[in-house]
Coordinates of C-alpha atoms in Angstrom, one line a residue:
Chain A
M1 CA -183.4 -107.8 25.4
I2 CA -185.2 -110.8 23.7
S3 CA -187.4 -112.7 26.0
E4 CA -187.3 -116.5 26.2
P5 CA -190.7 -118.1 25.1
I6 CA -192.8 -118.8 28.2
P7 CA -195.2 -121.9 28.1
R8 CA -198.8 -120.7 28.3
P9 CA -199.8 -122.4 31.6
F10 CA -196.8 -120.8 33.3
A11 CA -197.7 -117.4 31.9
V12 CA -201.3 -117.7 33.2
L13 CA -200.3 -118.9 36.7
A14 CA -197.5 -116.3 36.9
T15 CA -200.0 -113.6 36.0
L16 CA -202.3 -114.8 38.7
A17 CA -199.4 -114.7 41.2
A18 CA -198.5 -111.2 40.3
A19 CA -202.1 -110.1 40.5
L20 CA -202.3 -111.5 44.0
F21 CA -199.7 -108.9 45.0
L22 CA -200.6 -106.1 42.7
L23 CA -204.5 -106.0 43.1
P24 CA -204.3 -105.1 46.8
L25 CA -201.9 -102.3 46.0
V26 CA -204.2 -101.0 43.3
G27 CA -207.0 -101.2 45.8
L28 CA -205.2 -99.0 48.2
L29 CA -204.5 -96.5 45.5
V30 CA -208.1 -96.5 44.1
R31 CA -209.7 -96.2 47.5
F32 CA -207.2 -93.7 48.8
P33 CA -209.2 -90.9 50.3
W34 CA -207.5 -88.1 48.5
T35 CA -209.6 -85.3 50.0
E36 CA -209.7 -86.5 53.6
A37 CA -206.2 -88.0 53.6
L38 CA -204.5 -85.0 55.3
S39 CA -207.0 -84.6 58.1
A40 CA -207.2 -88.4 58.6
L41 CA -203.4 -88.7 58.8
T42 CA -203.0 -85.7 61.1
A43 CA -205.7 -86.7 63.6
P44 CA -204.2 -86.5 67.1
E45 CA -204.5 -90.2 67.9
I46 CA -202.8 -91.1 64.6
L47 CA -200.0 -88.7 65.2
T48 CA -199.5 -90.1 68.7
A49 CA -199.4 -93.6 67.3
A50 CA -197.0 -92.6 64.6
G51 CA -194.7 -90.9 67.1
L52 CA -194.8 -94.0 69.3
S53 CA -194.1 -96.3 66.4
L54 CA -191.1 -94.2 65.5
V55 CA -189.8 -94.3 69.1
T56 CA -190.4 -98.0 69.6
S57 CA -189.1 -99.2 66.2
I58 CA -185.9 -97.1 66.5
S59 CA -185.4 -98.2 70.1
A60 CA -185.9 -101.8 69.1
T61 CA -183.4 -101.4 66.3
A62 CA -180.9 -99.7 68.6
L63 CA -181.3 -102.5 71.2
S64 CA -181.0 -105.1 68.4
I65 CA -177.7 -103.5 67.3
L66 CA -176.4 -103.3 70.8
L67 CA -177.2 -106.9 71.7
G68 CA -177.4 -108.5 68.2
V69 CA -174.0 -107.6 66.9
P70 CA -172.2 -109.3 69.8
L71 CA -174.6 -112.3 69.4
A72 CA -173.8 -112.4 65.6
M73 CA -170.1 -112.3 66.6
V74 CA -170.5 -115.3 68.9
Y75 CA -172.5 -117.2 66.2
A76 CA -169.9 -116.5 63.5
R77 CA -166.8 -117.2 65.6
A78 CA -167.4 -119.1 68.8
R79 CA -167.4 -122.9 69.0
F80 CA -169.0 -124.6 72.0
R81 CA -171.5 -127.3 72.7
G82 CA -175.1 -126.3 72.2
L83 CA -174.2 -123.3 70.1
R84 CA -176.3 -124.6 67.2
V85 CA -179.3 -125.2 69.4
V86 CA -179.1 -121.7 70.9
R87 CA -178.7 -120.2 67.5
A88 CA -181.7 -122.1 66.2
L89 CA -183.8 -121.0 69.2
T90 CA -182.9 -117.3 68.8
T91 CA -183.8 -117.5 65.1
L92 CA -187.2 -119.0 65.9
P93 CA -189.0 -115.6 66.1
M94 CA -188.5 -115.2 62.4
V95 CA -191.0 -118.1 61.7
L96 CA -192.9 -118.1 65.0
P97 CA -196.5 -116.7 64.9
P98 CA -196.0 -113.3 66.6
V99 CA -198.9 -113.9 69.0
V100 CA -197.0 -116.9 70.3
G101 CA -194.0 -114.7 70.9
G102 CA -196.3 -112.3 72.8
V103 CA -197.6 -115.1 75.0
A104 CA -194.0 -116.3 75.6
L105 CA -192.9 -112.8 76.5
L106 CA -195.8 -112.5 78.9
V107 CA -195.0 -115.7 80.8
A108 CA -191.3 -114.6 81.0
F109 CA -191.6 -110.9 81.7
G110 CA -195.3 -110.6 82.8
R111 CA -196.1 -109.6 86.3
R112 CA -196.2 -113.2 87.3
G113 CA -193.7 -114.4 84.7
I114 CA -190.6 -116.3 85.7
V115 CA -188.5 -113.2 85.4
G116 CA -191.2 -110.6 85.7
Q117 CA -192.3 -111.5 89.3
F118 CA -188.7 -111.1 90.4
L119 CA -188.4 -107.8 88.7
D120 CA -191.6 -106.7 90.3
S121 CA -190.7 -107.8 93.9
A122 CA -187.1 -106.8 93.8
F123 CA -187.2 -103.5 91.8
G124 CA -190.9 -102.7 91.4
I125 CA -190.4 -102.9 87.7
R126 CA -193.5 -104.0 85.7
I127 CA -192.9 -104.3 82.0
P128 CA -196.3 -105.4 80.4
F129 CA -198.5 -102.7 79.0
T130 CA -195.7 -100.1 79.0
T131 CA -193.8 -98.6 76.1
A132 CA -190.8 -100.8 77.2
A133 CA -193.0 -103.8 76.6
A134 CA -193.7 -102.6 73.0
V135 CA -190.0 -102.1 72.5
L136 CA -189.2 -105.6 73.9
A137 CA -191.9 -107.2 71.7
A138 CA -190.6 -105.5 68.6
T139 CA -187.0 -106.4 69.5
F140 CA -188.0 -110.0 70.0
V141 CA -189.4 -110.4 66.6
A142 CA -187.0 -108.1 64.7
M143 CA -183.6 -108.8 66.1
P144 CA -183.1 -112.2 64.4
F145 CA -183.1 -110.3 61.0
L146 CA -180.2 -108.2 62.1
V147 CA -178.3 -111.1 63.8
L148 CA -178.5 -113.3 60.7
T149 CA -177.5 -110.6 58.3
V150 CA -174.5 -109.5 60.4
E151 CA -173.5 -113.0 61.1
A152 CA -173.4 -113.7 57.3
G153 CA -171.3 -110.6 56.8
L154 CA -168.9 -111.7 59.5
R155 CA -168.6 -115.1 58.0
S156 CA -167.9 -113.8 54.6
M157 CA -165.4 -111.1 55.6
D158 CA -161.7 -111.7 55.0
R159 CA -160.3 -112.3 58.5
R160 CA -156.8 -111.7 57.4
Y161 CA -157.5 -108.0 57.7
E162 CA -157.9 -108.5 61.4
E163 CA -154.6 -110.3 61.5
A164 CA -153.0 -107.4 59.7
A165 CA -154.5 -105.0 62.2
R166 CA -153.2 -107.2 65.1
S167 CA -149.7 -107.3 63.6
L168 CA -149.8 -103.5 63.6
G169 CA -150.4 -103.5 67.3
A170 CA -154.2 -103.1 67.5
G171 CA -155.8 -104.8 70.5
R172 CA -159.1 -106.6 70.3
W173 CA -161.3 -103.6 70.8
M174 CA -159.4 -101.5 68.2
V175 CA -159.5 -104.4 65.7
F176 CA -163.2 -104.6 66.2
R177 CA -163.9 -100.9 66.0
R178 CA -161.6 -99.9 63.2
V179 CA -161.4 -103.0 61.0
T180 CA -164.2 -105.6 61.7
L181 CA -167.1 -103.2 62.1
P182 CA -166.3 -101.1 59.0
L183 CA -165.8 -104.2 56.9
V184 CA -169.2 -105.6 57.9
A185 CA -170.8 -102.1 57.7
P186 CA -172.9 -103.0 54.6
S187 CA -174.3 -106.1 56.4
L188 CA -174.9 -104.1 59.5
Y189 CA -176.7 -101.4 57.5
A190 CA -178.9 -103.9 55.7
G191 CA -179.6 -105.9 58.9
A192 CA -180.6 -102.7 60.7
V193 CA -182.9 -101.5 58.0
L194 CA -184.6 -105.0 57.8
C195 CA -184.8 -105.0 61.6
W196 CA -186.3 -101.6 61.7
A197 CA -188.9 -102.4 59.0
R198 CA -189.9 -105.5 60.9
A199 CA -190.1 -103.7 64.2
L200 CA -192.2 -101.0 62.6
G201 CA -194.7 -103.5 61.3
E202 CA -194.9 -105.5 64.5
F203 CA -198.5 -106.3 65.6
G204 CA -199.1 -109.7 67.1
A205 CA -196.5 -109.8 69.9
T206 CA -197.1 -106.2 70.7
I207 CA -200.8 -106.4 71.2
T208 CA -200.4 -109.6 73.2
F209 CA -197.6 -108.6 75.5
A210 CA -197.8 -104.8 75.5
G211 CA -201.6 -104.3 74.9
N212 CA -203.3 -101.6 73.1
V213 CA -202.8 -98.5 75.3
P214 CA -203.0 -95.2 73.3
G215 CA -200.0 -93.1 73.9
S216 CA -197.8 -95.9 75.4
T217 CA -198.3 -99.1 73.5
Q218 CA -200.6 -98.4 70.6
T219 CA -198.3 -98.3 67.6
L220 CA -199.3 -97.5 64.0
P221 CA -200.2 -101.1 63.0
L222 CA -202.5 -101.3 66.0
A223 CA -204.0 -97.9 65.2
V224 CA -204.6 -99.0 61.6
Y225 CA -206.3 -102.2 62.8
L226 CA -208.6 -100.3 65.2
A227 CA -209.3 -97.4 62.7
L228 CA -210.6 -99.9 60.2
E229 CA -213.7 -100.4 62.3
T230 CA -214.4 -96.8 63.1
R231 CA -212.7 -94.7 60.4
P232 CA -211.8 -96.9 57.4
Q233 CA -210.6 -93.9 55.4
A234 CA -207.8 -93.3 57.9
A235 CA -206.9 -96.9 57.9
I236 CA -206.5 -96.9 54.1
A237 CA -204.5 -93.7 54.1
L238 CA -202.2 -95.0 56.8
S239 CA -201.8 -98.3 55.0
L240 CA -200.7 -96.5 51.9
V241 CA -198.2 -94.5 53.9
L242 CA -196.8 -97.6 55.5
L243 CA -196.6 -99.3 52.1
L244 CA -194.6 -96.4 50.7
L245 CA -192.3 -96.6 53.6
S246 CA -191.7 -100.3 52.9
L247 CA -191.1 -99.5 49.3
V248 CA -188.4 -97.1 50.5
V249 CA -186.8 -99.8 52.6
L250 CA -186.8 -102.2 49.6
V251 CA -185.2 -99.6 47.4
A252 CA -182.6 -98.9 50.1
L253 CA -181.7 -102.6 50.1
R254 CA -181.9 -103.1 46.4
D255 CA -178.4 -104.2 46.0
R256 CA -179.1 -107.0 48.4
Y257 CA -182.6 -108.2 47.6
L258 CA -183.4 -107.0 44.1
P259 CA -181.7 -108.5 41.1
T260 CA -179.7 -105.7 39.4
S261 CA -179.6 -107.2 35.9
Chain B
M1 CA -131.7 -111.5 66.4
L2 CA -134.6 -113.8 65.8
K3 CA -134.5 -117.4 67.2
A4 CA -137.5 -119.4 66.3
D5 CA -138.2 -123.1 66.9
I6 CA -141.8 -124.1 65.9
H7 CA -143.5 -127.4 66.1
L8 CA -147.1 -127.7 65.2
R9 CA -149.6 -129.9 63.4
L10 CA -152.3 -128.4 61.2
G11 CA -154.3 -130.6 59.0
T12 CA -151.8 -132.7 57.1
L13 CA -148.9 -130.4 57.9
D14 CA -146.4 -131.6 60.4
L15 CA -144.2 -128.6 61.0
D16 CA -141.0 -129.0 63.0
A17 CA -138.5 -126.3 62.0
A18 CA -136.1 -123.9 63.6
L19 CA -134.2 -120.9 62.2
D20 CA -132.2 -117.9 63.3
A21 CA -132.0 -114.5 61.6
A22 CA -129.4 -111.9 62.7
P23 CA -130.1 -108.2 62.7
G24 CA -129.6 -106.8 59.2
E25 CA -129.8 -110.2 57.7
V26 CA -132.4 -111.3 55.1
V27 CA -133.3 -114.9 55.5
A28 CA -135.5 -116.5 52.9
L29 CA -137.7 -119.4 53.9
L30 CA -138.0 -121.2 50.6
G31 CA -140.1 -124.2 49.8
P32 CA -143.0 -125.7 47.8
N33 CA -146.6 -125.0 48.5
G34 CA -147.8 -126.8 51.6
A35 CA -144.3 -127.1 53.0
G36 CA -145.3 -125.0 56.0
K37 CA -143.5 -121.8 55.2
T38 CA -146.4 -119.4 55.8
T39 CA -147.5 -121.4 58.9
F40 CA -144.0 -121.0 60.3
L41 CA -144.2 -117.3 59.7
R42 CA -147.7 -117.0 61.3
A43 CA -146.4 -118.9 64.3
V44 CA -143.5 -116.5 64.7
A45 CA -146.0 -113.6 64.6
G46 CA -148.3 -115.4 67.1
L47 CA -151.2 -115.6 64.6
V48 CA -151.3 -119.4 65.0
R49 CA -150.8 -121.3 68.2
A50 CA -148.0 -123.9 68.0
G51 CA -148.0 -127.1 69.9
R52 CA -144.4 -126.5 71.0
A53 CA -142.7 -123.2 70.3
K54 CA -139.8 -121.1 71.4
V55 CA -139.6 -117.6 69.8
A56 CA -137.1 -115.0 71.0
L57 CA -136.3 -111.7 69.5
D58 CA -133.3 -109.7 70.6
G59 CA -133.1 -111.8 73.7
V60 CA -136.7 -111.2 74.6
V61 CA -138.8 -114.3 74.8
L62 CA -142.0 -113.8 72.8
E63 CA -143.2 -117.4 73.2
D64 CA -142.1 -120.4 75.1
T65 CA -144.5 -123.2 75.5
A66 CA -142.2 -124.8 78.1
T67 CA -142.7 -121.9 80.5
G68 CA -146.1 -120.8 79.3
V69 CA -144.9 -117.4 78.0
R70 CA -147.0 -116.1 75.1
V71 CA -146.9 -112.5 74.0
A72 CA -150.0 -111.5 72.0
T73 CA -149.5 -110.8 68.3
E74 CA -150.3 -107.1 68.9
R75 CA -147.5 -106.8 71.5
R76 CA -144.8 -108.4 69.4
P77 CA -142.4 -105.9 67.7
I78 CA -143.0 -107.6 64.4
G79 CA -144.1 -106.1 61.1
I80 CA -145.7 -108.2 58.5
V81 CA -146.1 -107.7 54.7
F82 CA -148.8 -110.1 53.5
Q83 CA -149.1 -111.7 50.1
Q84 CA -152.2 -109.7 49.1
H85 CA -151.1 -106.5 50.7
L86 CA -154.2 -106.5 52.9
L87 CA -154.5 -102.8 53.0
F88 CA -157.7 -101.8 54.8
P89 CA -160.1 -101.0 52.0
H90 CA -162.1 -98.5 54.0
L91 CA -159.2 -96.4 55.1
S92 CA -157.2 -94.0 53.0
V93 CA -153.6 -94.9 52.1
L94 CA -152.3 -92.5 54.7
E95 CA -154.6 -93.9 57.4
N96 CA -153.4 -97.4 56.5
V97 CA -149.8 -96.4 57.2
A98 CA -150.9 -94.5 60.3
F99 CA -152.8 -97.4 61.7
G100 CA -150.0 -99.0 63.7
L101 CA -148.9 -95.6 65.0
R102 CA -152.4 -94.9 66.2
A103 CA -152.5 -98.3 67.9
R104 CA -149.4 -97.1 69.8
R105 CA -151.1 -93.7 70.5
R106 CA -148.4 -91.8 68.7
P107 CA -149.6 -88.1 68.6
D108 CA -147.7 -87.6 65.4
A109 CA -149.2 -90.6 63.6
R110 CA -150.3 -88.7 60.5
V111 CA -147.0 -86.8 60.1
A112 CA -144.9 -89.9 60.6
A113 CA -147.1 -91.9 58.3
M114 CA -146.8 -89.2 55.6
A115 CA -143.0 -89.4 56.0
W116 CA -143.1 -93.1 55.3
L117 CA -145.4 -92.7 52.3
E118 CA -142.9 -90.1 50.9
R119 CA -140.1 -92.6 51.5
V120 CA -141.8 -95.2 49.3
G121 CA -142.6 -92.5 46.7
L122 CA -146.3 -92.5 47.2
G123 CA -146.9 -89.3 49.0
A124 CA -149.3 -88.1 46.3
Y125 CA -151.6 -91.0 47.0
A126 CA -152.1 -90.1 50.7
N127 CA -155.8 -89.5 50.5
A128 CA -156.6 -92.2 47.9
R129 CA -158.2 -95.4 48.8
P130 CA -156.1 -98.6 48.4
A131 CA -158.4 -99.7 45.5
A132 CA -157.0 -96.8 43.4
L133 CA -153.4 -98.2 43.7
S134 CA -151.7 -100.7 41.3
G135 CA -150.6 -104.0 42.7
G136 CA -147.0 -102.8 43.0
E137 CA -148.0 -99.5 44.7
A138 CA -150.2 -101.3 47.1
Q139 CA -147.3 -103.6 48.1
R140 CA -145.1 -100.5 48.7
V141 CA -147.7 -99.0 51.0
A142 CA -148.0 -102.3 52.8
L143 CA -144.3 -102.2 53.3
A144 CA -144.4 -98.7 54.6
R145 CA -147.3 -99.6 56.9
A146 CA -145.3 -102.5 58.4
L147 CA -142.1 -100.5 58.8
A148 CA -143.8 -97.5 60.3
I149 CA -144.3 -99.3 63.6
D150 CA -140.5 -99.6 63.8
P151 CA -140.5 -103.3 64.2
R152 CA -137.4 -105.4 65.3
L153 CA -138.3 -108.1 62.8
L154 CA -140.0 -107.9 59.4
L155 CA -141.9 -110.8 58.1
L156 CA -142.6 -110.9 54.4
D157 CA -145.1 -113.6 53.2
E158 CA -144.7 -114.1 49.5
P159 CA -144.7 -110.3 49.0
L160 CA -144.4 -110.5 45.2
A161 CA -146.5 -113.6 44.4
A162 CA -149.7 -111.6 43.7
L163 CA -148.0 -109.3 41.2
D164 CA -147.7 -109.8 37.5
A165 CA -144.4 -110.6 36.0
T166 CA -143.3 -107.1 34.9
T167 CA -144.4 -105.4 38.1
R168 CA -142.7 -108.1 40.1
V169 CA -139.3 -107.3 38.8
E170 CA -139.8 -103.6 39.5
V171 CA -141.2 -104.1 43.0
R172 CA -138.5 -106.6 43.8
R173 CA -135.9 -104.0 43.0
E174 CA -137.7 -101.5 45.2
L175 CA -138.2 -104.0 48.0
R176 CA -134.5 -104.8 47.9
H177 CA -133.7 -101.0 48.2
H178 CA -136.1 -100.5 51.2
L179 CA -135.1 -103.7 52.9
A180 CA -131.5 -102.5 52.8
S181 CA -132.4 -99.5 55.0
F182 CA -134.1 -101.6 57.7
D183 CA -131.7 -102.7 60.4
G184 CA -133.8 -105.4 62.1
A185 CA -133.9 -109.1 61.0
R186 CA -136.0 -109.9 58.0
L187 CA -137.6 -113.2 57.2
L188 CA -139.0 -113.7 53.7
V189 CA -141.3 -116.6 52.8
T190 CA -141.3 -117.5 49.1
H191 CA -141.6 -120.4 46.7
D192 CA -139.7 -118.5 44.1
P193 CA -135.9 -119.2 44.1
L194 CA -135.3 -116.1 42.0
E195 CA -137.0 -113.9 44.6
A196 CA -135.1 -115.6 47.4
A197 CA -131.8 -115.3 45.6
A198 CA -132.5 -111.6 44.7
L199 CA -133.5 -110.5 48.2
A200 CA -132.0 -112.9 50.7
D201 CA -128.5 -113.4 52.2
R202 CA -129.3 -116.8 53.5
L203 CA -131.7 -119.5 52.4
V204 CA -133.6 -121.9 54.6
I205 CA -135.3 -124.6 52.5
L206 CA -138.4 -126.1 54.0
E207 CA -139.9 -129.2 52.6
G208 CA -142.7 -131.2 54.2
G209 CA -142.4 -129.2 57.4
R210 CA -138.7 -129.8 57.9
V211 CA -135.7 -127.7 57.2
V212 CA -133.8 -129.8 54.6
Q213 CA -131.0 -127.3 54.0
S214 CA -129.9 -123.9 55.0
G215 CA -127.0 -121.6 54.3
P216 CA -125.8 -118.7 52.2
V217 CA -127.6 -118.4 48.9
D218 CA -124.6 -119.3 46.6
E219 CA -123.7 -122.2 49.0
V220 CA -127.2 -123.7 48.7
T221 CA -127.5 -123.2 45.0
R222 CA -124.0 -124.7 44.4
H223 CA -124.6 -127.6 46.7
P224 CA -128.3 -128.5 46.8
R225 CA -129.0 -131.4 49.1
T226 CA -132.4 -132.6 47.9
R227 CA -134.0 -133.1 44.6
F228 CA -136.3 -130.3 45.4
V229 CA -133.5 -127.8 46.1
A230 CA -131.8 -129.0 42.9
D231 CA -135.0 -128.4 40.9
L232 CA -135.4 -125.0 42.5
V233 CA -132.0 -123.7 41.6
G234 CA -132.0 -125.6 38.3
V235 CA -129.2 -128.0 38.7
N236 CA -129.1 -131.8 38.3
L237 CA -128.7 -133.4 41.7
L238 CA -127.5 -137.1 41.7
R239 CA -126.9 -139.1 44.8
G240 CA -124.2 -141.8 44.9
R241 CA -121.1 -143.2 46.5
A242 CA -117.7 -141.9 45.5
D243 CA -114.6 -144.0 45.1
G244 CA -111.6 -142.1 43.8
G245 CA -112.6 -140.4 40.6
V246 CA -115.8 -142.4 40.1
V247 CA -119.2 -141.9 41.6
A248 CA -121.5 -144.9 41.6
L249 CA -125.0 -143.5 41.4
E250 CA -128.0 -145.0 43.1
G251 CA -129.5 -146.0 39.7
G252 CA -126.4 -148.2 39.1
Q253 CA -124.7 -145.9 36.6
Q254 CA -121.3 -144.4 37.1
L255 CA -120.1 -140.9 36.7
T256 CA -116.5 -139.9 36.3
A257 CA -115.6 -136.8 38.3
L258 CA -112.5 -134.9 39.5
D259 CA -111.7 -135.0 43.2
A260 CA -114.7 -137.0 44.1
G261 CA -113.2 -138.3 47.3
N262 CA -114.8 -141.2 49.1
G263 CA -118.2 -142.1 50.7
D264 CA -121.7 -140.8 50.1
V265 CA -121.8 -137.8 47.9
F266 CA -124.0 -135.5 45.9
A267 CA -123.0 -135.0 42.3
V268 CA -124.2 -131.7 40.9
I269 CA -124.3 -131.2 37.1
H270 CA -125.4 -127.8 35.9
P271 CA -127.8 -128.1 32.9
R272 CA -125.6 -125.8 30.9
S273 CA -122.7 -128.4 31.2
V274 CA -124.8 -131.1 29.6
A275 CA -124.2 -131.6 25.9
I276 CA -126.7 -133.4 23.6
H277 CA -125.7 -135.4 20.5
R278 CA -127.6 -137.3 17.8
T279 CA -124.9 -139.9 17.4
H280 CA -122.4 -141.4 19.8
P281 CA -119.9 -138.7 20.4
E282 CA -116.2 -139.3 20.1
G283 CA -114.2 -136.9 22.2
T284 CA -112.9 -135.9 25.6
P285 CA -116.0 -136.1 27.7
R286 CA -115.7 -139.0 30.1
N287 CA -119.4 -139.3 30.8
V288 CA -121.4 -140.4 27.8
W289 CA -124.8 -142.3 27.9
P290 CA -127.9 -142.7 25.7
G291 CA -131.3 -141.4 26.5
T292 CA -134.7 -140.3 25.2
V293 CA -136.0 -136.8 25.1
R294 CA -138.9 -136.4 27.5
S295 CA -139.7 -132.8 27.1
V296 CA -138.4 -129.6 25.6
D297 CA -139.2 -126.3 27.3
M298 CA -138.4 -123.2 25.3
L299 CA -137.3 -120.2 27.5
G300 CA -136.7 -117.5 24.9
E301 CA -133.4 -118.3 23.2
R302 CA -132.7 -121.1 25.6
A303 CA -134.3 -124.5 26.0
R304 CA -134.4 -126.9 28.9
V305 CA -134.4 -130.4 27.6
A306 CA -135.3 -133.2 29.9
I307 CA -133.8 -136.5 29.0
G308 CA -135.0 -139.8 30.3
G309 CA -133.3 -143.2 30.3
S310 CA -130.9 -145.0 32.6
L311 CA -129.6 -141.6 33.9
P312 CA -132.3 -138.9 33.7
I313 CA -130.9 -135.4 33.4
V314 CA -131.8 -131.9 32.4
A315 CA -129.8 -130.1 29.8
E316 CA -129.9 -126.4 28.9
V317 CA -129.1 -125.7 25.2
T318 CA -129.8 -122.9 22.7
A319 CA -133.0 -122.8 20.8
S320 CA -131.0 -123.1 17.5
A321 CA -129.4 -126.3 18.7
V322 CA -132.9 -127.7 19.4
R323 CA -133.8 -126.9 15.7
D324 CA -130.6 -128.2 14.2
L325 CA -130.7 -131.5 16.1
D326 CA -134.4 -131.7 15.7
L327 CA -134.9 -132.4 19.4
R328 CA -138.4 -133.3 20.1
E329 CA -140.2 -135.7 22.4
R330 CA -139.1 -139.4 22.1
A331 CA -136.0 -138.4 20.1
E332 CA -133.1 -140.8 20.7
V333 CA -130.0 -138.9 21.8
W334 CA -126.6 -139.2 23.4
V335 CA -125.7 -137.2 26.5
S336 CA -122.1 -136.1 27.4
V337 CA -120.8 -134.4 30.5
K338 CA -117.1 -133.6 31.1
A339 CA -115.7 -135.0 34.3
A340 CA -114.6 -131.5 35.3
E341 CA -118.2 -130.3 35.1
V342 CA -119.5 -132.8 37.7
G343 CA -119.5 -131.1 41.1
V344 CA -119.1 -133.6 44.0
Y345 CA -119.5 -132.9 47.7
P346 CA -120.3 -135.0 50.7
A347 CA -123.9 -135.9 51.4

């Protein structure tokens, strides 16, 4: 393949841009504590955080699929007043500073929050500073990724397949289960992976709403941040592990987000 | 027996049409694009909501906006074959055919579906994905899928339009064969008169949302009532007023015809009955007039020559005649038609 000539200023600036991304990666590799990595990564508090991260990110993804697919369905197909406003507001977490999300969750579901105080007095349920809060925080920031991806899939699918299914006698549920869902499966898969990756990396909303309780709300990103002060080697090792995980996600979604040519 | 009366507005379409189809009968709904054919079919299936509709099948009311009855699409005993087959891409060929049976919770869905696949000669493809089928094969599977639910009415929406010309002839022959073994009513939507003539017993011509003519195929082709129907079946349709043996056309010209009767009439001249001359012909034809060649369309050994002038007409002549007479655009010619070749019937 013969490259097009690139003007010199562009080449310089583009190299700077690439360096901005690549140098930190190189730094992680250069400073990776090869000898202590294993012990640092298998330290009990790290393993606990990793396990908790796995539980919260998968729970958040499951919750996002359960609630997000119906929401995407409504966004793709329903028509009613205020729909666009609701859609915009539920997409907000994608651009909202996560800390703001955490504060908002606190005033809604906190012990004296508008819903939280009712949950507390009526059922004795207190969400903040529990694993449930970590899951809720992760869901709050990650679900929009799934909703938007599935919604796009639903909008682009050929709805005549659903009509064909109905003409064959399939009721709404069977049409959804056996035709709609399989046809948007690629979008659902991509949305779920994106959602999971975002949930796994969640920091700001979690530390604000769920706190930093080892064993119940201290997820990997929180553990990395704390370790940086006390045990920087562990932080670097963990960072590289999380980076590799992100790379796996990117490769898994290559058809969607990486140009193939 | 299908009885359908549909009235609905959709965008620029104003559909107001009614038709019947008897058990065992193939009715073709024929018309140009945008005439409302597919919308009519979708309304019969309940896939589109009509402003006013009455649909009854074998005496059972499926929809009646007057009484508020509306049976959901999935509960109507209607099978549909779509234009682009619409086989579910994620299911095997067999599971596509079994789909409707599973919806009905038939325990023998796979076995029954397999029997249908064998009937259309595609048993060997049971485990293949629809993407592995050719266009013609896919349409046969789509037919098997629609018939497997044992419908009382089969709707075919341009079933051959997506196929290439050679496949079309082949699938049309097969379709004809499989349609013959179905005892319910069949409604075929098409814009292709050849397809309609080949598959249907009766034609219903839809133009601009209205039924402009209906009747047995040969009746409609012999006696087209609109310019569109005439163009479709390839005859020249002229409107005028008959008085004895003479038809005074709307353009002011006169045609001599046999047994023209009296009153408003259609005069039909088959293009093959139109002769073209370079000089004024002397002979028996009663109808002779000058014109200018507008276009020459070669169709193999035949040519359709459109002639403009005071009385525009289409002639069908041999390709060699086109060469011998040097017929090309803007050529000045004389046209002759024998009186006996002018068909006249009341408008």
